[in-house]
Coordinates of C-alpha atoms and ligand atoms in Angstrom, one line a residue:
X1238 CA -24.4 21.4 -15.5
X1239 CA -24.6 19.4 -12.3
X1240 CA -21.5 17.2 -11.3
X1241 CA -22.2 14.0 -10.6
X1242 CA -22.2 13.4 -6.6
X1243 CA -20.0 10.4 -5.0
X1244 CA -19.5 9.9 -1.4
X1245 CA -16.2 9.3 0.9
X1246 CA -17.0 6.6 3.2
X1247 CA -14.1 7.7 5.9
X1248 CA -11.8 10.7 6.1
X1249 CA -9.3 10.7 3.6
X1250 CA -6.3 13.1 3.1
X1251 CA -8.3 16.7 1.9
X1252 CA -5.7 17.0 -1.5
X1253 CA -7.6 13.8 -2.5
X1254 CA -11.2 15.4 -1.4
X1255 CA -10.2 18.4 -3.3
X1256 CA -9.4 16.4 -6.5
X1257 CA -12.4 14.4 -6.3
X1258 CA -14.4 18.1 -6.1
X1259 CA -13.0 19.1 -9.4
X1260 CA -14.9 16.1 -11.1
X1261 CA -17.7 15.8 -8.5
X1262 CA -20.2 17.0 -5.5
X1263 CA -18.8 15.1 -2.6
X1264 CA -19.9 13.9 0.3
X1265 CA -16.6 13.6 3.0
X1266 CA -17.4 12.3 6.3
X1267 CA -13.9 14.1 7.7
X1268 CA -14.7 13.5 10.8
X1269 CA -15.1 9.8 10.5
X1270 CA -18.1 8.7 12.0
X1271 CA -18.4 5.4 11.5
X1272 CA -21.5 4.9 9.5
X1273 CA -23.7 1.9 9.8
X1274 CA -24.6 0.1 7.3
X1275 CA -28.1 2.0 6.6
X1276 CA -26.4 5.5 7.5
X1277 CA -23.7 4.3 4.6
X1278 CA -26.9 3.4 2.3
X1279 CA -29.0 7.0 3.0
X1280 CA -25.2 8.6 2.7
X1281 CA -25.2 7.0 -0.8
X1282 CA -28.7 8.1 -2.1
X1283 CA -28.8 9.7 -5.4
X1284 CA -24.8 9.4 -5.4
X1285 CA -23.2 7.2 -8.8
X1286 CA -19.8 6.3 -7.2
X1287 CA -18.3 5.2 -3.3
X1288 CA -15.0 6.0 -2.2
X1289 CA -15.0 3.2 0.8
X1290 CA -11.9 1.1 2.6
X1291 CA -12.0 -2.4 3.8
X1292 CA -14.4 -1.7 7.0
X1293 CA -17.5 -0.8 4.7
X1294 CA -19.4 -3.8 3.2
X1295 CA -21.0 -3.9 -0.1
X1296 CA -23.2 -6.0 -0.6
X1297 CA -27.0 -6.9 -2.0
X1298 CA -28.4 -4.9 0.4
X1299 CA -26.3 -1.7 -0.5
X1300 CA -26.7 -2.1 -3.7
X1301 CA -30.8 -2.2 -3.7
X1302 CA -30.7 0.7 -1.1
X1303 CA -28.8 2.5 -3.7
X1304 CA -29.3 1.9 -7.4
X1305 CA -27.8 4.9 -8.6
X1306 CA -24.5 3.7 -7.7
X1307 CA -21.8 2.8 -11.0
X1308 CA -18.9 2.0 -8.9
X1309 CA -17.0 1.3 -5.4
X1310 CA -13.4 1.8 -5.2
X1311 CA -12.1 0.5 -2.4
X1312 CA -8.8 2.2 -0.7
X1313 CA -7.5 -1.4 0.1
X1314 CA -6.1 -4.2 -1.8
X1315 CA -8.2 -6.7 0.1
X1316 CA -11.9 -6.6 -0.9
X1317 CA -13.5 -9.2 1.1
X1318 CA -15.8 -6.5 2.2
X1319 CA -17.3 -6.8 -1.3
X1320 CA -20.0 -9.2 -2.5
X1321 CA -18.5 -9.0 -6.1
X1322 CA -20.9 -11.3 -7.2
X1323 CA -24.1 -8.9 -6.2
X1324 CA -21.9 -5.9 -7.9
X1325 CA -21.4 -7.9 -10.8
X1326 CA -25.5 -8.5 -11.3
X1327 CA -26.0 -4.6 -10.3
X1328 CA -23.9 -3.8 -12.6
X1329 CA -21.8 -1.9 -10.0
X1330 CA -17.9 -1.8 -11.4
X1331 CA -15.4 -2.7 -7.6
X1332 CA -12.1 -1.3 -7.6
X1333 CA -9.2 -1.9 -5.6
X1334 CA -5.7 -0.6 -4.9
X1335 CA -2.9 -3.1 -5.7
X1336 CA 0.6 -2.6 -6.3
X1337 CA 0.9 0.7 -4.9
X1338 CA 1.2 -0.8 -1.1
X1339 CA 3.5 -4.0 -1.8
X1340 CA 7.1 -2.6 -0.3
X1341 CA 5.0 -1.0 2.6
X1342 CA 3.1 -3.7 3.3
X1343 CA 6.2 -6.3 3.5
X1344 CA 8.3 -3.6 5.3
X1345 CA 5.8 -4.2 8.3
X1346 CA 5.4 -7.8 7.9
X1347 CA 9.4 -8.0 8.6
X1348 CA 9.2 -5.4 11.4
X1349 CA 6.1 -7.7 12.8
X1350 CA 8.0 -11.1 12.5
X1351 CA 11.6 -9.0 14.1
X1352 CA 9.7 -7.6 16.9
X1353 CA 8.0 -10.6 17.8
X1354 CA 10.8 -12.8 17.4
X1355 CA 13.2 -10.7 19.5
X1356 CA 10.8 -9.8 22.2
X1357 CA 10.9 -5.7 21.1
X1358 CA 7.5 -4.6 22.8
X1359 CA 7.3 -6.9 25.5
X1360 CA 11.0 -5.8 26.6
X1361 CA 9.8 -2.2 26.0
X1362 CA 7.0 -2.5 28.1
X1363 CA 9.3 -4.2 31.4
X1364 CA 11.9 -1.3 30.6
X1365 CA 9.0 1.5 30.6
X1366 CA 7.4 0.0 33.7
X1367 CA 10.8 0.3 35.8
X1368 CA 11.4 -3.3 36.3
X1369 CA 14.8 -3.2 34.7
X1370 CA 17.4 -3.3 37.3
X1371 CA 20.1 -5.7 35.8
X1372 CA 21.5 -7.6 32.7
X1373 CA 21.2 -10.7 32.9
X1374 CA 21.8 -13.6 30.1
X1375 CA 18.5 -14.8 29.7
X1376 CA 17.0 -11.3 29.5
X1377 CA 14.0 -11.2 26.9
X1378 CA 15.8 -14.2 25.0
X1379 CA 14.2 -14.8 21.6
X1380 CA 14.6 -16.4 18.5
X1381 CA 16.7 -15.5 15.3
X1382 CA 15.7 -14.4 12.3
X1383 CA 19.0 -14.7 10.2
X1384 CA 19.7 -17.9 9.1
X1385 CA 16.4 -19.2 10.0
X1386 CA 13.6 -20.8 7.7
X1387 CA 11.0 -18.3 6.5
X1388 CA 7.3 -20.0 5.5
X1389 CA 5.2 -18.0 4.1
X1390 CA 1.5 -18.4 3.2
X1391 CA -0.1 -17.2 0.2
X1392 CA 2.5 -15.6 -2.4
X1393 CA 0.9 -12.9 -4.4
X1394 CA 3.1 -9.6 -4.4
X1395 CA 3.2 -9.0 -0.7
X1396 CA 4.7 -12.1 0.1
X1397 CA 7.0 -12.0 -2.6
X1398 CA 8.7 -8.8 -1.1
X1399 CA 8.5 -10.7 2.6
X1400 CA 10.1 -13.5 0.2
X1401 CA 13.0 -11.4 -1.1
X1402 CA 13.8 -9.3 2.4
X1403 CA 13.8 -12.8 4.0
X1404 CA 16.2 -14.4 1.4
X1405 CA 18.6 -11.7 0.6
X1406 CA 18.5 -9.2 3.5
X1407 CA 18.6 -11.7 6.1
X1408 CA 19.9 -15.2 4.6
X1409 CA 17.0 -17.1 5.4
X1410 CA 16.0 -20.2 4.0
X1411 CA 12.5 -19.5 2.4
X1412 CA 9.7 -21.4 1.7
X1413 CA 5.9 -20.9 0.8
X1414 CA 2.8 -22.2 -0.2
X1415 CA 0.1 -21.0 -2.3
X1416 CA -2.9 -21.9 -4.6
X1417 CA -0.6 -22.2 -7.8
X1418 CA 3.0 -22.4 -7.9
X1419 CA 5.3 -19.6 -9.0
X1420 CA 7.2 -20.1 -12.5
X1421 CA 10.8 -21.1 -11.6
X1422 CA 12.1 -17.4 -12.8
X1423 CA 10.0 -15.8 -10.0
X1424 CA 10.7 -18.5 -7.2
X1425 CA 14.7 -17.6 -8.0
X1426 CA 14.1 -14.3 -7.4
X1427 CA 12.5 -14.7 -4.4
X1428 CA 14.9 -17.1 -3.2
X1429 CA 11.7 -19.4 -2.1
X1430 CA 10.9 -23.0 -2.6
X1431 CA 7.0 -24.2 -2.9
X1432 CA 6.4 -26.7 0.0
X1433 CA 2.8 -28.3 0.3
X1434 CA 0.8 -27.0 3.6
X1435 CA 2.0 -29.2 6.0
X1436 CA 5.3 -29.7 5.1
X1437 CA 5.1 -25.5 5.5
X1438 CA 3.6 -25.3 9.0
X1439 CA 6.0 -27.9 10.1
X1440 CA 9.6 -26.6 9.2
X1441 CA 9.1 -22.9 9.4
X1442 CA 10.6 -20.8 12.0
X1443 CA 8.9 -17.7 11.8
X1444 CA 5.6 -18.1 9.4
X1445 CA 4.1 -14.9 7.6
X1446 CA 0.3 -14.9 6.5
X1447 CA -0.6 -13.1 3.1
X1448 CA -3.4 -14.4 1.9
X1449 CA -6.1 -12.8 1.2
X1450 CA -9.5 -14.1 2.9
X1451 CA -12.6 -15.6 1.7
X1452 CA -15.2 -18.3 2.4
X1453 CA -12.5 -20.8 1.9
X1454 CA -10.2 -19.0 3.6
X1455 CA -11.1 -18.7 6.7
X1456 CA -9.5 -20.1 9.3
X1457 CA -6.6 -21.5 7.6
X1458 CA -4.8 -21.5 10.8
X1459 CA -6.8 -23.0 13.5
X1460 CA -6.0 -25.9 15.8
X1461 CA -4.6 -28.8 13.7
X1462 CA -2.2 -26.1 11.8
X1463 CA -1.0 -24.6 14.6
X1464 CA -0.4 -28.3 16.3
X1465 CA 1.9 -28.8 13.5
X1466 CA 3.9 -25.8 13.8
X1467 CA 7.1 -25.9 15.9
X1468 CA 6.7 -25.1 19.5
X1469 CA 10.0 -22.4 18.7
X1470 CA 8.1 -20.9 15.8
X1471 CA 6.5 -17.6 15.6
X1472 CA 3.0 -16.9 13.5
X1473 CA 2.6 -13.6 11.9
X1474 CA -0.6 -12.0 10.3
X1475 CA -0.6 -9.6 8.2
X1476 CA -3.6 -11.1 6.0
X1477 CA -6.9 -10.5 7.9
X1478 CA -8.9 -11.0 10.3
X1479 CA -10.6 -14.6 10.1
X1480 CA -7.8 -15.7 8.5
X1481 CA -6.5 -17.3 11.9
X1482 CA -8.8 -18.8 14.2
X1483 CA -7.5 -16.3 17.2
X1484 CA -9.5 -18.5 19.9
X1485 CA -7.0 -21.6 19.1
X1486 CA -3.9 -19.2 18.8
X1487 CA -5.1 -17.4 21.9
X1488 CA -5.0 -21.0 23.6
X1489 CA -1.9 -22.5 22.2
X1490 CA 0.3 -19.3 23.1
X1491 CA -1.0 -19.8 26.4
X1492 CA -0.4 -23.6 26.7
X1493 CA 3.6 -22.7 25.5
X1494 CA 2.8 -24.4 21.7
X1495 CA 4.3 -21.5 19.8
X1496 CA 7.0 -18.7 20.9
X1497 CA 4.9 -15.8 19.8
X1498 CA 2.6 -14.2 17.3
X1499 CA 2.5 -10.8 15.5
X1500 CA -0.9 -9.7 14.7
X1501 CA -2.0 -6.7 12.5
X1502 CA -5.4 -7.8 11.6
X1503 CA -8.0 -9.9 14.3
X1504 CA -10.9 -11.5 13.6
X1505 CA -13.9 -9.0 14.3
X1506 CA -11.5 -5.8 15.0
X1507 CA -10.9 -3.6 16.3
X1508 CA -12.1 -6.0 18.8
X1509 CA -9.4 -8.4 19.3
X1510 CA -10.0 -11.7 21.7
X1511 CA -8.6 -10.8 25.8
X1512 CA -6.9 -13.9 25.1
X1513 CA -4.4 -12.3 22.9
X1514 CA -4.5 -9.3 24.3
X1515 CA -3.6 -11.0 28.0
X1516 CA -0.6 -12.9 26.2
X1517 CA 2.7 -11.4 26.8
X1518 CA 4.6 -12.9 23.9
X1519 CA 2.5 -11.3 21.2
X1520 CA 3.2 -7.6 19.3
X1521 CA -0.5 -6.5 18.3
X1522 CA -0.7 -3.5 15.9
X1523 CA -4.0 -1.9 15.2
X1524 CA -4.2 -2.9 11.3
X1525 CA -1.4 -0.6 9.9
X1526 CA 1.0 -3.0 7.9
X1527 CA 0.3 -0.8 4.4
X1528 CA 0.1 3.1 6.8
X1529 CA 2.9 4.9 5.5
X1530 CA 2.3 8.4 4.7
X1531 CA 3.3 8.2 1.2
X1532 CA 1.8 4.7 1.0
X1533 CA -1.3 5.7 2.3
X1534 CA -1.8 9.0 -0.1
X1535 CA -0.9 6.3 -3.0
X1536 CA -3.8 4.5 -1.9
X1537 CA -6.2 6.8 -1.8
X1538 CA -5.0 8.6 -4.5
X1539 CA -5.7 5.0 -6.8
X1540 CA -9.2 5.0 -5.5
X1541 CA -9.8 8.2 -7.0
X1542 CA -8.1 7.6 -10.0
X1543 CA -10.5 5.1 -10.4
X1544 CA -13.8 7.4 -9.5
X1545 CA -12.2 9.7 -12.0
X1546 CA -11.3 7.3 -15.1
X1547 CA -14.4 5.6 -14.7
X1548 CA -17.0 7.9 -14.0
X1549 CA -15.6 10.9 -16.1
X1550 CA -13.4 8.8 -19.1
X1551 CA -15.4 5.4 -18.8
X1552 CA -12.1 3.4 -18.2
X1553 CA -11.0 2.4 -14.6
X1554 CA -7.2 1.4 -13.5
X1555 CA -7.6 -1.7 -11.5
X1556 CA -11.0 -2.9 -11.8
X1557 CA -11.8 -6.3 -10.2
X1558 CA -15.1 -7.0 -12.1
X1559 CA -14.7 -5.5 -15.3
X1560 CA -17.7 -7.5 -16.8
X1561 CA -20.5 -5.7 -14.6
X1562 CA -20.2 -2.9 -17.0
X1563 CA -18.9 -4.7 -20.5
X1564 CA -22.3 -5.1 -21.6
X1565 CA -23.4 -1.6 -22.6
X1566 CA -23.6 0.5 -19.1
X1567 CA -21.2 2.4 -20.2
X1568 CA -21.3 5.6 -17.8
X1569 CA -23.8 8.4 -18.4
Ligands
GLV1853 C1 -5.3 -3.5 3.9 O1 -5.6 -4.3 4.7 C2 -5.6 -3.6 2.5 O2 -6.2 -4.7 2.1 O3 -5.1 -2.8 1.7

């Protein structure tokens, strides 16, 4: 008997590729081509499942291009690349890949908010281009991060582990603000306190974005926030792109009104605005907080748990829209 066929948006690690193949014909595109959005739909043809990360969209137009497709699992905990609504009323099942990056992911957010706060890259890059020729007691002077106040926007399990590190690593007062408030148990052990918005952008020191993005999202940080923060404070995004209106941040780092940023996700990347990218107190990082080898393979390896439990035992792990396929698709 035929397997079914799913298709690998981007190259993947080849254990997972090989999994997949015992269950399925797939498609890989190893050598990651970056497919448009009609080369991802004629990829998809015929195919019942997508293997896809946060830079492929699906949406309406995917999703009538392809009507064979059951289910996109996304190797990403964001999924504001799909139009969950349109899967829902195709009856397309969306996974994504929680949990399994949380650590990583706050690992890099403090190595983002330390390395912009003490000046790492742009002290690396004056070292490197041999204009070191004394100490000297201003040298690359930055801010601390011990003892400081930590804000941190959006507190699902990412900035819960930015939370902790913050608090009991580094003795930091910690505060945050989020749609709903934590219950008390969780807010004690994270060592945070829920501030409202303002009171957030004005009193933090360094302040960590982890929210994820949509419509009402975007661009939570634009002029008026950034105007409230403190002109010693340093902004770090790990969220995504759109998140941060990176025209006004690009024009308040140059007018002195914040320290620094840290930046792992722009709006439109890879393209990232020359105004950032001519700004000397910044650390910019090509969208990597969650890449750690292990991290990574856990990622992908979800995903294709959930091709796998879906498609071949009608049950996925972590399915974001469970009710596109409650009403009698059940896989065929
Ligand atoms: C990465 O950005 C993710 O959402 O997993």
């Amino acid at each position: 008997m035929n397997k079914p066929g799913i298709v690998i948006a981007r190259a993947v690690f080849p254990q997972v590729i090989e999994r997949l193949a015992q269950h399925f014909e797939v498609l890989s595109n190893q050598d990651d081509n970056l497919w448009s959005p009609a080369e991802l739909a004629a990829k998809s043809q015929g195919r019942v499942g997508l293997f896809c990360t946060a830079s492929e969209r699906v949406d309406a137009a995917l999703l009538q291009a392809c009507p064979t497709l059951r289910i996109c699992a996304n190797m990403a905990v964001g999924y504001n690349n799909f139009d969950l609504d349109a899967m829902t009323a195709c009856g397309v099942l969306a996974t994504n890949a929680p949990g399994v990056l949380t650590e990583t992911t706050a690992d890099f957010g403090f190595a983002l908010l330390m390395a912009t706060a003490r000046r790492v890259c742009e002290s690396e890059h004056f070292l490197r281009a041999g204009h070191w020729t004394s100490w000297r007691y201003d040298l690359f002077a930055g801010t601390d991060i011990h003892g400081s106040t930590l804000g941190i926007l959006g507190m699902g399990r990412i900035g819960q582990g930015i939370a902790r590190r913050g608090a009991h690593g580094f003795g930091m007062r910690v505060i945050y603000h989020n749609r709903s408030r934590l219950d008390q148990a969780t807010e004690a052990a994270c060592g945070a306190s829920y501030v409202d918005k303002n009171e957030l952008l004005a009193m933090a020191d360094h302040l960590v974005l982890v929210l994820p993005y949509s419509a009402q999202s975007h661009h939570s940080i634009g002029t008026a926030e950034l105007a409230r923060m403190k002109p010693t404070a340093t902004l770090i995004n790990i969220a995504r792109g759109g998140i941060v209106d990176d025209a006004a941040l690009a024009l308040a780092l140059q007018q002195g009104r914040l320290a620094g940023a840290g930046l792992d996700v722009f709006e439109g990347e890879p393209a990232v605005h020359p105004g950032l990218l001519g700004a000397s107190r910044v650390v910019l990082t090509p969208h990597i907080a969650s890449a750690s080898v292990p991290t990574r393979l856990a990622m992908a390896d979800l995903a294709a748990d959930n091709l796998i439990g879906f498609l071949v035992r009608g049950e996925a792990l972590t399915a974001l829209n469970p009710r596109a396929v409650a009403t009698g698709s059940a896989p065929g």
